[in-house]
Amino acid sequence: MILDQLILPWLLAWLVAGLGAYLVAVLDRLMATGSAQAKSVWLAPLASAAWLMTQQATTTEAPDAPAWRLAPALYLALAATGLALVPWSPTLVGVDLSTSLVLWGSLEALATVVIFLHGWSANSHLALIGAYRYVALGLSYLLISMFVLIGVALPAESLRLTEVVAAQASLWHVVSQPLGLPLFLVVGLGLTFWGPLDLADSEDLSGGTAVERSGPPRLVWALARAAMLVAFSAIAATAFLGGWMGPWLPGPAWLLIKSLAVLVALLWLGRRLPRLAPERCVTLMWVLLLPLSFVDLIWAGAVALWMA
Amino acid sequence: MAVSWQRRLAARAPAPVFLAEGARIGPLRETLALSPGIRLVDTPRHASVLVVAGDIPTGWRDDLRRLHDQLPAPFASVWCRCEPFEALRNPIRNDAIEALPQGVVETHRELMLGKRDSAPRLLPDEPPNPWEGLGDDGHGGEGMMGGTPYGRPMAMNMQDDLRDGLTLDTLTFRLGPFHSALPPGLQAEVSLQGDLVQAWTITRKPFASVVEPIFHAARQEPVPIAELELSRARHHLRRLYRGLRVAGWPRLAERTLRMAGQLSPNSDIAGLRRALERGGLWRLALPEPGRGDLDKEQARQLGGPAARAAGIDEDLRSQDAHYRRLGFAPTCREAGDTAARWQQWLDEIEQSLALAGQAARHDLKTAETAAVETPRGPWADGSPHDMSDLLGEVLPGLEWGEALLTLASLDVAALDLHPLDIWLADTGREGRA
């Protein structure tokens, strides 16, 4: 029991987080084809990680020391917790909670706190602006996430992710709720502050919340961001792409393929689009995407009733 | 000394470089950006090599020392056309710009492999200003507010927000003179409420900007119009590169820079324009219409592309008979805001490439020598002078990101009237080789 319910899920979550983060670095470099840094895509992330491990971890003048030290680790822990919720097959699930969708929602909210803490605790002006920005943006995409996730819970009549997958046996949610996945992808970019929604650690802030970071803590922060991207992709594949379901291949293989597809889509969007101006971003969220998430929810409810 | 596998692996990582740009150094940032094995970073905390290049005024050495000491160990500094600090043992000096990228990569490798010691700290590990607080949690002032602990003012509730009148704490800090998103040499004291710029006061003016030697030559003798226009297009592409980096679009920024190094009279930028439009630069990333706008007088004072983006139909090329033969007419926009200036770059690049193509076919040279329209503005009896004080009028009221994108669109530094003795005209090709 200890092995099945404690050690194996723990190992699975951390293994996927570590390998997934490496994969994110490789894929991102592959997509930067033509870049001066595109050589040796497989080795480059490892070399950069080794460089950060040799580098001194600097500190700022009078940071909030506990928060400054803990924030990267907390963000990584949130990503690992998210991965623990992902069902790889009907039986291979790290933590099969009856409220796993609620827990995922709370992880998204806690991520906002951790990212703010990362910027605020540095006691540095550019890091602080990054933190403010993230909080200002966070509410708008969290609301979208909430409505979209309720949408996938309705047909399953459950907040358990394994039930959500089972409910897609006849039709995946990506088809029955066509607005859901695109809206959820926007949430993913916001949650991981990636690509067009990288407002917390952006270039105009010289790195934002991570502007003062160096050495191993910076490596942990980068790992955590990548691991969160992986966790989000796996949750999206579970909620909208039928999770483990598929012919011929075993369930975990299907989930891996589907998660990879979502991950590639997110990374591609990150490379393809410029960073959104904060004001335009908030307007887009509240005026267009949030109403669309209402429509998605109504649509999901109507389809669930019809199919019932 | 045995070198661990970890350090051997680290030596294979791209060299993270922070560039402190001095005066009269030319497009060195662009050269480094395209150099294999180098990754330019925006904060000294993310670097292992500090490159100090160009003339740094003597009075700025303390700023440079602070910057130097912000790099995490192990680190090194490489000095290019600049005197190293005396306190550095065996400083690395490399005045040959062509050899600089390889030298930087080697320095990083040597650091990682333990063949070179980390540079020493130049300043004591203590706050730059003494603690002026009162009591255990003192903040240097009376009551809950006020004071200047460590010589820096606390965030204080001093004025109403420019946007909606909501009173928030004001955060005041100094930025520059080596900040990568600012023109080299510019230093400003910035007051923010949230991320809204409340005040922008210039405390040091930017170094005079250099243009390619052909613009200087054009004031001495007729020069091929094709070459002149290609240089103009290259200048605008390099500015676009810096802007796109700030806009968080590194891949397209690099593509723009590569294009700058490969321009020929047959080049076109249709693909780049398409990528910018389809990616949503104007609809999503740049400030909304009307933001960062200059009035006619400000635009006239600034001159060049900024003036033409505001609808001022002035371009010294109109006075040149050979340009008129090519059917030249200034290209203008009306809005005069940040987005219009970014659009103006693209319009002028396209126009310059078209002119270069025509001029090359007819082998035309300039007819006028007394006056030349530089990429920075008109240079006739007078030359473009420093307009950085304008930023104090334009940037307040903008959000931080908007302010930096607006700043990227404004060429406010004076024009350096002396040609640079070397010029890396082949930046792109060299970097990709």
XYZ file of C-alpha atoms in Angstrom:
741
model
C 0.000 0.000 0.000
C 2.801 2.397 0.867
C 4.544 1.490 -2.363
C 1.394 1.811 -4.504
C -0.160 4.839 -2.974
C 2.792 6.864 -1.771
C 6.160 5.991 -3.263
C 5.142 5.152 -6.830
C 2.963 8.251 -7.344
C 5.736 10.388 -5.840
C 8.341 8.846 -8.125
C 6.074 9.095 -11.166
C 5.321 12.783 -10.607
C 8.962 13.780 -10.115
C 10.191 11.614 -12.970
C 7.715 13.184 -15.386
C 8.491 16.665 -14.024
C 12.232 16.192 -14.540
C 12.112 14.496 -17.933
C 9.320 16.799 -19.065
C 11.270 19.919 -18.168
C 14.221 18.625 -20.170
C 11.904 17.892 -23.096
C 10.508 21.428 -22.929
C 14.020 22.846 -23.174
C 14.864 20.601 -26.130
C 11.619 21.310 -28.003
C 11.890 25.035 -27.404
C 15.401 25.058 -28.834
C 14.312 22.953 -31.787
C 11.629 25.512 -32.549
C 14.245 28.253 -32.486
C 15.733 26.704 -35.638
C 17.955 29.187 -37.341
C 18.919 30.707 -34.045
C 22.575 31.211 -33.246
C 22.062 28.941 -30.254
C 20.319 26.116 -32.099
C 23.308 23.770 -32.177
C 23.323 20.611 -30.083
C 19.741 20.870 -28.894
C 20.007 17.715 -26.811
C 23.125 18.753 -24.946
C 22.521 22.490 -24.653
C 19.906 22.336 -21.854
C 22.162 20.062 -19.822
C 25.136 22.359 -20.385
C 23.105 25.412 -19.332
C 21.902 23.558 -16.242
C 25.483 22.572 -15.381
C 26.552 26.204 -15.806
C 23.845 27.370 -13.390
C 24.905 24.704 -10.903
C 28.448 26.079 -10.899
C 27.309 29.668 -10.555
C 27.057 31.568 -7.302
C 23.518 32.102 -5.977
C 23.470 35.839 -5.491
C 21.174 37.629 -3.140
C 19.821 41.125 -3.038
C 20.067 43.743 -0.354
C 17.616 42.787 2.397
C 15.345 40.316 0.601
C 12.573 38.524 2.453
C 14.924 35.593 2.885
C 12.537 32.663 3.536
C 10.213 33.624 0.703
C 13.142 34.376 -1.620
C 14.595 30.915 -1.000
C 11.324 29.004 -1.023
C 9.475 30.468 -4.018
C 11.217 28.419 -6.756
C 10.862 25.208 -4.762
C 7.190 25.926 -4.057
C 6.460 26.501 -7.728
C 8.189 23.231 -8.594
C 6.180 21.478 -5.877
C 2.953 22.850 -7.364
C 3.930 21.466 -10.771
C 4.718 18.052 -9.286
C 1.413 18.044 -7.386
C -0.389 18.794 -10.642
C 1.377 15.886 -12.319
C 0.392 13.583 -9.472
C -3.272 14.207 -10.346
C -2.911 13.015 -13.940
C -4.439 9.578 -14.652
C -2.172 7.617 -17.007
C -4.669 4.756 -17.232
C -7.808 3.772 -15.294
C -5.567 2.335 -12.585
C -2.251 4.160 -12.908
C -3.036 7.415 -11.123
C -0.811 9.201 -8.655
C -3.570 10.656 -6.539
C -7.090 9.732 -7.640
C -9.039 12.290 -5.623
C -12.765 12.724 -5.947
C -12.020 16.454 -6.166
C -8.947 16.430 -8.385
C -10.311 19.178 -10.645
C -10.792 21.388 -7.599
C -7.262 20.679 -6.460
C -5.936 21.595 -9.905
C -7.906 24.877 -9.730
C -6.379 25.603 -6.348
C -2.893 24.904 -7.734
C -3.505 27.550 -10.374
C -4.507 30.028 -7.671
C -1.542 29.106 -5.470
C 0.784 29.558 -8.436
C -0.279 33.204 -8.506
C 0.734 33.547 -4.868
C 4.094 31.847 -5.421
C 4.964 33.900 -8.495
C 4.061 37.094 -6.664
C 6.195 35.966 -3.743
C 9.117 35.329 -6.079
C 9.024 38.886 -7.387
C 8.096 40.659 -4.195
C 10.584 38.960 -1.879
C 13.568 39.962 -4.061
C 13.378 43.564 -2.834
C 14.201 44.762 -6.321
C 12.141 47.173 -8.397
C 11.965 45.285 -11.713
C 11.170 42.010 -9.945
C 8.421 43.779 -8.015
C 6.838 45.138 -11.204
C 6.831 41.606 -12.608
C 5.054 40.393 -9.481
C 2.445 43.155 -9.627
C 1.813 42.447 -13.272
C 1.244 38.770 -12.670
C -1.287 39.379 -9.932
C -3.072 41.996 -12.040
C -3.373 39.462 -14.839
C -3.988 36.334 -12.771
C -7.634 36.842 -11.870
C -8.720 37.237 -15.469
C -7.361 33.907 -16.649
C -8.216 32.038 -13.443
C -11.888 32.819 -13.999
C -11.672 31.472 -17.532
C -10.033 28.318 -16.206
C -12.793 27.829 -13.650
C -15.625 27.984 -16.188
C -13.824 25.777 -18.679
C -13.059 23.137 -16.058
C -16.656 23.110 -14.779
C -17.572 22.491 -18.412
C -15.584 19.239 -18.529
C -16.907 18.128 -15.139
C -20.567 18.453 -16.190
C -20.800 15.463 -18.576
C -18.839 13.335 -16.098
C -21.043 14.438 -13.207
C -17.832 14.282 -11.202
C -14.805 16.341 -10.291
C -12.594 13.246 -10.431
C -10.216 13.306 -13.416
C -10.563 9.574 -14.069
C -14.332 10.103 -14.390
C -13.743 13.048 -16.699
C -11.710 10.784 -18.981
C -14.318 8.009 -18.783
C -17.015 10.496 -19.815
C -15.133 11.041 -23.088
C -15.477 7.396 -24.153
C -17.951 8.254 -26.904
C -16.726 11.720 -27.805
C -13.737 13.722 -26.644
C -14.440 17.094 -25.099
C -12.303 18.780 -27.706
C -15.129 17.942 -30.138
C -18.176 18.234 -27.890
C -16.908 21.502 -26.337
C -14.953 23.142 -29.173
C -14.279 26.365 -27.247
C -12.864 24.584 -24.222
C -9.382 23.566 -25.320
C -8.445 26.852 -27.058
C -9.565 28.777 -23.965
C -7.703 26.391 -21.690
C -4.525 26.825 -23.734
C -4.683 30.557 -23.040
C -4.947 29.701 -19.340
C -1.862 27.513 -19.729
C 0.177 30.329 -21.225
C -0.914 32.569 -18.363
C -0.280 29.999 -15.639
C 3.256 29.336 -16.865
C 3.764 32.969 -18.004
C 5.006 31.629 -21.295
C 5.296 33.313 -24.711
C 2.660 35.999 -25.306
C 1.608 35.967 -21.662
C 5.124 36.164 -20.242
C 4.412 39.353 -18.357
C 6.049 38.378 -15.073
C 9.536 37.427 -16.304
C 9.571 39.513 -19.456
C 12.384 41.075 -21.449
C 11.154 44.603 -20.797
C 11.767 43.915 -17.107
C 15.161 42.304 -17.818
C 13.828 39.003 -16.521
C 11.085 40.302 -14.184
C 10.678 38.244 -11.030
C 13.884 36.351 -11.925
C 15.966 39.457 -12.659
C 18.088 39.019 -9.529
C 18.264 35.225 -9.657
C 21.424 33.333 -10.436
C 22.885 29.904 -9.854
C 20.941 26.883 -8.589
C 17.811 28.815 -7.505
C 17.497 30.159 -11.040
C 17.819 26.628 -12.362
C 15.035 25.485 -10.026
C 12.846 28.374 -11.173
C 13.410 27.487 -14.844
C 12.777 23.817 -14.098
C 9.575 24.676 -12.260
C 8.249 26.769 -15.143
C 8.943 23.985 -17.600
C 7.512 21.326 -15.280
C 4.351 23.395 -14.830
C 4.028 23.573 -18.610
C 4.255 19.776 -18.721
C 1.731 19.370 -15.895
C -0.651 21.735 -17.623
C -0.297 19.861 -20.940
C -1.073 16.557 -19.249
C -4.136 18.003 -17.513
C -5.333 19.531 -20.800
C -4.871 16.187 -22.590
C -6.825 14.504 -19.788
C -9.650 17.018 -19.710
C -10.125 17.555 -23.458
C -8.338 14.878 -25.498
C -9.625 11.727 -23.871
C -6.629 11.128 -21.619
C -5.439 7.522 -21.842
C -8.041 6.498 -24.442
C -7.024 5.350 -27.897
C -6.662 2.221 -30.001
C -3.674 -0.166 -30.256
C -1.313 1.585 -27.869
C -1.405 1.313 -24.080
C -3.086 4.143 -22.144
C 0.074 5.832 -20.841
C 1.459 6.000 -24.384
C -1.684 7.748 -25.615
C -1.581 10.245 -22.786
C 2.070 10.904 -23.527
C 1.348 11.550 -27.208
C -1.594 13.816 -26.468
C 0.266 15.746 -23.785
C 3.158 16.181 -26.188
C 0.789 17.593 -28.805
C -0.546 20.174 -26.326
C 2.980 20.985 -25.190
C 4.162 21.554 -28.753
C 1.136 23.784 -29.417
C 1.943 25.898 -26.342
C 5.625 26.171 -27.238
C 4.762 27.037 -30.837
C 2.401 29.789 -29.674
C 5.164 31.056 -27.422
C 7.567 31.358 -30.323
C 5.001 32.614 -32.827
C 3.502 35.550 -30.905
C 4.940 38.651 -29.283
C 4.225 39.456 -25.664
C 0.797 40.995 -25.160
C 0.667 44.511 -23.809
C -0.772 44.171 -20.273
C -3.707 46.503 -20.897
C -4.641 44.766 -24.150
C -4.206 41.425 -22.438
C -6.633 42.235 -19.628
C -9.115 43.695 -22.118
C -8.867 40.574 -24.268
C -9.467 38.346 -21.258
C -12.418 40.208 -19.777
C -14.143 41.400 -22.930
C -13.654 38.435 -25.244
C -12.366 35.297 -23.573
C -14.356 35.393 -20.328
C -17.711 35.768 -22.153
C -16.576 32.951 -24.448
C -15.954 30.794 -21.386
C -19.591 31.465 -20.306
C -20.700 30.327 -23.750
C -18.512 27.244 -23.390
C -20.123 26.422 -20.050
C -23.675 26.844 -21.371
C -22.751 24.790 -24.420
C -21.225 22.062 -22.236
C -24.361 21.962 -20.049
C -26.663 21.740 -23.061
C -24.620 18.946 -24.656
C -24.470 17.054 -21.347
C -28.267 17.232 -21.008
C -28.772 16.152 -24.612
C -26.397 13.225 -24.322
C -27.942 12.168 -21.024
C 43.367 20.415 -10.859
C 40.911 17.798 -11.825
C 37.938 19.284 -13.590
C 34.601 17.789 -12.708
C 32.232 16.487 -15.407
C 29.850 19.195 -14.343
C 32.282 21.982 -15.148
C 33.272 20.327 -18.425
C 29.603 20.220 -19.355
C 29.115 23.817 -18.225
C 31.965 24.885 -20.493
C 29.875 23.765 -23.466
C 27.028 26.125 -22.607
C 26.693 29.335 -24.621
C 28.591 32.167 -22.923
C 26.027 34.390 -21.178
C 27.217 37.950 -21.820
C 26.123 41.265 -20.397
C 27.250 44.151 -22.576
C 28.027 47.560 -21.057
C 28.036 49.849 -24.071
C 30.127 52.980 -24.066
C 30.321 55.668 -26.715
C 31.474 55.166 -30.301
C 31.399 51.406 -30.423
C 29.025 50.869 -33.355
C 26.751 47.851 -33.733
C 28.677 45.629 -31.312
C 25.513 44.425 -29.563
C 24.200 43.205 -32.899
C 27.478 41.459 -33.687
C 27.462 39.637 -30.360
C 23.780 38.738 -30.721
C 24.516 36.760 -33.883
C 27.755 35.223 -32.724
C 27.599 31.472 -32.223
C 28.321 30.448 -28.680
C 27.188 33.747 -27.160
C 23.890 34.525 -25.464
C 23.256 38.173 -24.686
C 21.425 38.659 -21.404
C 19.597 41.671 -20.010
C 20.821 41.591 -16.431
C 24.330 41.123 -15.023
C 22.896 38.485 -12.661
C 22.373 36.159 -15.635
C 25.854 36.623 -17.096
C 29.220 35.024 -16.667
C 31.112 37.477 -18.858
C 30.850 41.254 -18.704
C 31.900 42.949 -21.920
C 32.753 46.615 -21.471
C 33.127 48.307 -24.826
C 33.651 51.854 -26.026
C 34.472 55.120 -24.349
C 33.167 55.248 -20.782
C 33.423 58.717 -19.210
C 35.755 58.813 -16.217
C 32.988 59.934 -13.892
C 31.018 56.776 -14.640
C 33.588 54.334 -13.314
C 31.704 53.871 -10.037
C 28.564 52.800 -11.941
C 30.720 50.377 -13.850
C 32.236 48.991 -10.641
C 28.763 48.348 -9.224
C 27.773 46.638 -12.443
C 30.960 44.570 -12.420
C 30.302 43.336 -8.906
C 26.741 42.268 -9.686
C 27.903 39.325 -11.777
C 27.749 36.039 -9.890
C 31.022 34.177 -9.447
C 32.754 32.741 -11.371
C 32.815 35.634 -13.811
C 35.216 37.665 -15.903
C 35.198 40.991 -17.668
C 36.442 41.611 -21.185
C 37.439 45.140 -22.113
C 37.159 46.366 -25.667
C 38.449 49.823 -26.600
C 38.178 50.774 -22.964
C 40.685 50.980 -20.104
C 40.211 48.152 -17.581
C 40.108 48.823 -13.860
C 43.532 48.907 -12.300
C 42.371 46.672 -9.472
C 41.823 43.772 -11.877
C 44.656 41.308 -12.029
C 45.428 40.264 -15.599
C 42.493 42.080 -17.176
C 41.307 40.666 -20.481
C 41.601 43.325 -23.120
C 40.526 42.761 -26.693
C 40.349 45.803 -28.947
C 39.867 43.869 -32.177
C 36.119 43.753 -32.500
C 36.276 41.002 -35.125
C 38.049 38.733 -32.649
C 35.958 39.736 -29.647
C 33.167 37.107 -29.891
C 35.621 34.227 -30.021
C 37.587 35.769 -27.169
C 34.455 35.985 -25.040
C 33.566 32.351 -25.725
C 37.102 31.308 -24.779
C 36.959 33.344 -21.581
C 33.738 31.617 -20.550
C 35.246 28.214 -21.295
C 38.362 28.969 -19.285
C 36.252 30.128 -16.349
C 34.217 26.954 -16.349
C 37.237 24.703 -16.733
C 39.014 26.438 -13.876
C 41.801 27.725 -16.113
C 40.932 31.252 -15.105
C 40.036 32.561 -11.663
C 36.900 34.558 -11.150
C 37.432 38.329 -11.261
C 37.834 39.940 -7.839
C 35.125 42.110 -6.309
C 35.968 45.776 -6.591
C 33.689 47.147 -3.938
C 33.172 46.143 -0.310
C 30.167 43.894 0.289
C 28.089 46.535 1.964
C 25.243 48.830 0.945
C 26.324 51.782 -1.181
C 24.843 54.148 1.366
C 24.860 53.819 5.153
C 21.812 52.650 7.045
C 19.824 55.657 8.127
C 17.047 53.858 9.874
C 15.641 54.503 13.272
C 15.078 51.611 15.657
C 15.224 47.882 14.921
C 12.901 48.099 11.945
C 13.872 51.625 11.191
C 13.308 53.033 7.769
C 15.074 56.327 8.129
C 12.071 58.502 8.762
C 9.462 59.470 11.278
C 6.244 57.503 11.804
C 5.177 54.942 9.250
C 6.314 56.810 6.177
C 9.257 58.672 4.828
C 12.954 58.306 5.195
C 15.744 57.178 2.952
C 17.067 53.873 4.300
C 20.321 53.014 2.528
C 20.047 56.325 0.715
C 17.003 55.302 -1.285
C 13.568 56.807 -0.801
C 10.836 54.454 0.344
C 7.821 53.800 -1.820
C 5.601 56.659 -0.773
C 2.121 57.817 -1.336
C 2.997 61.203 -2.777
C 0.811 61.801 -5.788
C -2.329 60.683 -7.559
C -2.066 58.057 -10.247
C -2.048 59.697 -13.670
C -4.423 57.084 -15.040
C -7.391 57.095 -12.708
C -6.536 59.318 -9.774
C -6.260 56.337 -7.430
C -3.510 57.157 -4.965
C -0.899 54.412 -4.818
C 2.582 54.256 -3.386
C 5.168 55.798 -5.661
C 8.318 53.815 -6.296
C 11.295 55.852 -7.451
C 14.472 54.272 -8.773
C 17.357 54.939 -11.098
C 17.780 53.084 -14.358
C 20.898 53.013 -16.538
C 23.415 54.002 -17.744
C 24.083 50.439 -18.900
C 20.535 49.110 -19.111
C 20.075 47.034 -22.256
C 16.629 48.438 -23.114
C 17.767 52.062 -22.924
C 19.936 53.919 -25.432
C 23.589 53.434 -24.391
C 24.591 55.911 -21.734
C 21.085 57.050 -20.859
C 20.336 57.220 -17.165
C 16.956 58.191 -15.814
C 15.228 58.534 -12.504
C 11.876 56.859 -12.867
C 8.833 57.136 -10.636
C 6.225 54.414 -10.933
C 2.833 53.770 -9.414
C 2.120 50.110 -10.004
C 3.593 49.786 -13.477
C 2.490 53.234 -14.624
C 5.239 55.764 -15.297
C 4.560 58.870 -13.219
C 7.784 60.733 -13.958
C 10.849 60.175 -16.108
C 13.760 62.492 -15.412
C 16.942 62.243 -17.427
C 20.004 62.307 -15.187
C 22.532 61.423 -17.902
C 22.121 61.938 -21.588
C 22.731 59.064 -24.004
C 25.950 58.812 -25.967
C 25.822 60.284 -29.445
C 24.674 57.685 -31.929
C 26.873 56.652 -34.813
C 25.753 56.027 -38.354
C 27.606 54.126 -41.028
C 30.593 55.934 -42.579
C 28.844 56.360 -45.917
C 26.604 59.062 -44.407
C 29.725 61.003 -43.448
C 31.212 60.394 -46.878
C 28.004 61.660 -48.484
C 28.741 65.094 -47.031
C 32.123 65.137 -48.748
C 31.467 63.698 -52.175
C 28.785 61.980 -54.250
C 28.219 58.421 -53.056
C 26.242 55.570 -54.646
C 22.592 55.946 -53.716
C 22.224 52.172 -53.580
C 24.836 51.886 -50.831
C 23.443 54.831 -48.934
C 19.925 53.418 -48.980
C 21.061 49.944 -47.981
C 22.853 51.500 -45.003
C 19.663 53.346 -44.067
C 17.614 50.150 -44.297
C 20.234 48.336 -42.209
C 20.090 51.038 -39.545
C 16.289 50.775 -39.292
C 16.415 46.971 -39.214
C 18.872 47.129 -36.327
C 16.554 49.460 -34.441
C 13.682 47.118 -35.178
C 15.773 44.265 -33.784
C 16.254 46.081 -30.480
C 12.556 46.927 -30.337
C 11.468 43.367 -31.054
C 13.707 42.077 -28.268
C 11.995 44.397 -25.805
C 8.647 43.275 -27.239
C 9.468 39.696 -26.259
C 9.909 38.340 -29.766
C 13.501 37.076 -29.792
C 13.151 34.746 -32.756
C 11.820 37.426 -35.082
C 14.309 39.913 -33.660
C 17.147 37.616 -34.638
C 15.668 37.074 -38.088
C 15.486 40.858 -38.515
C 19.102 41.209 -37.526
C 20.228 38.493 -39.897
C 18.332 40.257 -42.647
C 20.208 43.485 -41.833
C 23.497 41.720 -42.473
C 22.396 40.252 -45.776
C 20.776 43.238 -47.481
C 21.253 43.702 -51.184
C 19.410 45.831 -53.752
C 17.254 42.774 -54.478
C 16.178 42.236 -50.870
C 12.639 42.737 -49.684
C 10.986 42.611 -46.314
C 7.564 41.372 -47.346
C 8.036 38.191 -45.314
C 9.089 40.115 -42.234
C 6.150 42.501 -42.515
C 3.801 39.552 -42.921
C 5.226 37.836 -39.844
C 4.836 41.014 -37.793
C 1.264 41.561 -38.929
C 0.119 37.964 -38.605
C 1.773 37.659 -35.218
C -0.317 40.610 -34.029
C 2.410 43.134 -33.264
C 0.148 46.088 -33.957
C -3.071 44.612 -32.636
C -1.743 42.988 -29.472
C 1.791 43.944 -28.512
C 2.332 47.615 -29.264
C 0.645 50.402 -27.304
C -2.877 51.247 -28.419
C -3.407 53.989 -31.021
C -2.682 57.418 -29.601
C -0.257 56.158 -26.936
C 3.264 57.567 -26.969
C 2.318 60.268 -29.446
C 4.385 63.346 -30.227
C 2.798 66.649 -31.116
C 3.924 68.326 -34.331
C 6.453 70.534 -32.592
C 8.066 67.655 -30.715
C 8.142 65.565 -33.882
C 9.692 68.428 -35.849
C 12.401 68.857 -33.218
C 13.197 65.168 -33.309
C 13.220 65.026 -37.109
C 13.812 61.988 -39.338
C 11.490 58.986 -39.274
C 9.782 60.174 -36.065
C 8.790 63.435 -37.751
C 7.584 61.692 -40.882
C 5.543 59.258 -38.755
C 3.735 62.332 -37.419
C 2.911 63.537 -40.932
C 5.734 66.070 -41.373
C 6.692 65.843 -44.996
C 10.389 66.712 -44.576
C 13.246 64.693 -45.988
C 16.480 66.129 -47.370
C 16.490 63.492 -50.079
C 13.732 65.533 -51.766
C 16.326 68.226 -52.485
C 18.628 65.855 -54.333
C 18.111 65.865 -58.121
C 19.118 62.236 -58.489
C 16.700 61.081 -55.836
C 13.996 63.053 -57.669
C 14.987 61.211 -60.841
C 14.166 58.002 -59.031
C 10.743 59.383 -58.201
C 11.512 59.839 -54.525
C 8.835 61.365 -52.317
C 8.907 61.193 -48.523
C 6.760 58.462 -47.063
C 4.681 59.688 -44.141
C 2.113 58.550 -41.622
C -0.289 60.700 -39.705
C -0.694 59.406 -36.167
C 2.738 60.223 -34.701
C 2.271 57.634 -31.966
C 4.413 54.637 -31.037
C 2.737 52.227 -33.446
C 3.058 54.757 -36.285
C 6.799 55.042 -35.695
C 7.232 51.251 -35.831
C 5.203 51.239 -39.069
C 7.327 54.083 -40.370
C 10.476 51.964 -39.965
C 8.982 49.276 -42.158
C 7.763 51.783 -44.735
C 11.159 53.445 -44.927
C 13.008 50.139 -45.127
C 10.821 49.117 -48.063
C 11.318 52.491 -49.686
C 15.084 52.369 -49.207
C 15.291 48.884 -50.714
C 13.224 49.977 -53.709
C 15.425 53.058 -54.176
C 18.570 50.941 -53.821
C 17.329 48.563 -56.518
C 16.564 51.389 -58.942
C 19.754 53.291 -58.188
C 21.871 50.177 -58.673
C 20.331 49.602 -62.098
C 21.078 53.206 -63.143
C 24.367 53.397 -61.232
C 23.261 56.663 -59.673
C 25.178 58.680 -57.120
C 23.912 61.462 -54.891
C 23.885 64.925 -56.433
C 23.913 66.933 -53.182
C 26.823 66.875 -50.761
C 26.014 69.744 -48.433
C 23.031 68.006 -46.929
C 22.264 64.395 -46.179
C 19.229 62.778 -44.611
C 20.694 60.381 -42.056
C 18.615 57.600 -40.491
C 18.590 59.773 -37.365
C 17.404 62.926 -39.170
C 18.471 65.784 -41.429
C 22.129 66.809 -41.400
C 22.696 70.035 -43.274
C 23.655 73.302 -41.587
C 22.771 71.697 -38.304
C 22.762 68.072 -37.207
C 20.413 66.037 -35.022
C 21.104 66.967 -31.429
C 20.196 65.317 -28.153
C 16.462 65.192 -27.546
C 16.397 62.842 -24.579
C 14.630 65.437 -22.412
C 11.633 64.777 -24.618
C 11.224 61.440 -22.874
C 10.177 63.257 -19.708
C 7.194 64.610 -21.638
C 6.254 61.527 -23.645
C 6.691 58.591 -21.254
C 4.691 59.633 -18.143
C 1.215 58.133 -18.266
C 2.374 55.001 -20.073
C 2.593 51.549 -18.563
C 6.102 50.194 -18.162
C 5.968 47.951 -21.232
C 4.413 50.710 -23.338
C 7.067 53.135 -22.144
C 9.917 50.856 -23.198
C 8.349 50.132 -26.587
C 7.862 53.876 -27.052
C 11.437 54.493 -26.020
C 12.572 51.905 -28.571
C 10.695 53.816 -31.274
C 12.402 57.134 -30.495
C 15.933 57.921 -31.653
C 16.692 60.665 -29.136
C 20.493 60.620 -28.965
C 22.515 63.269 -30.771
C 24.274 62.341 -33.985
C 28.010 61.729 -33.668
C 29.570 64.002 -36.293
C 32.788 62.019 -36.554
C 32.903 58.795 -38.519
C 33.759 55.613 -36.693
C 37.108 54.291 -37.894
C 35.881 50.712 -38.136
C 32.444 49.502 -38.991
C 31.004 46.034 -38.916
C 28.893 46.391 -42.028
C 28.710 42.662 -42.392
C 27.265 41.947 -38.988
C 24.786 39.295 -40.017
C 26.945 37.267 -42.343
C 29.829 37.297 -39.940
C 27.686 36.061 -37.121
C 26.161 33.212 -39.089
C 29.397 31.946 -40.557
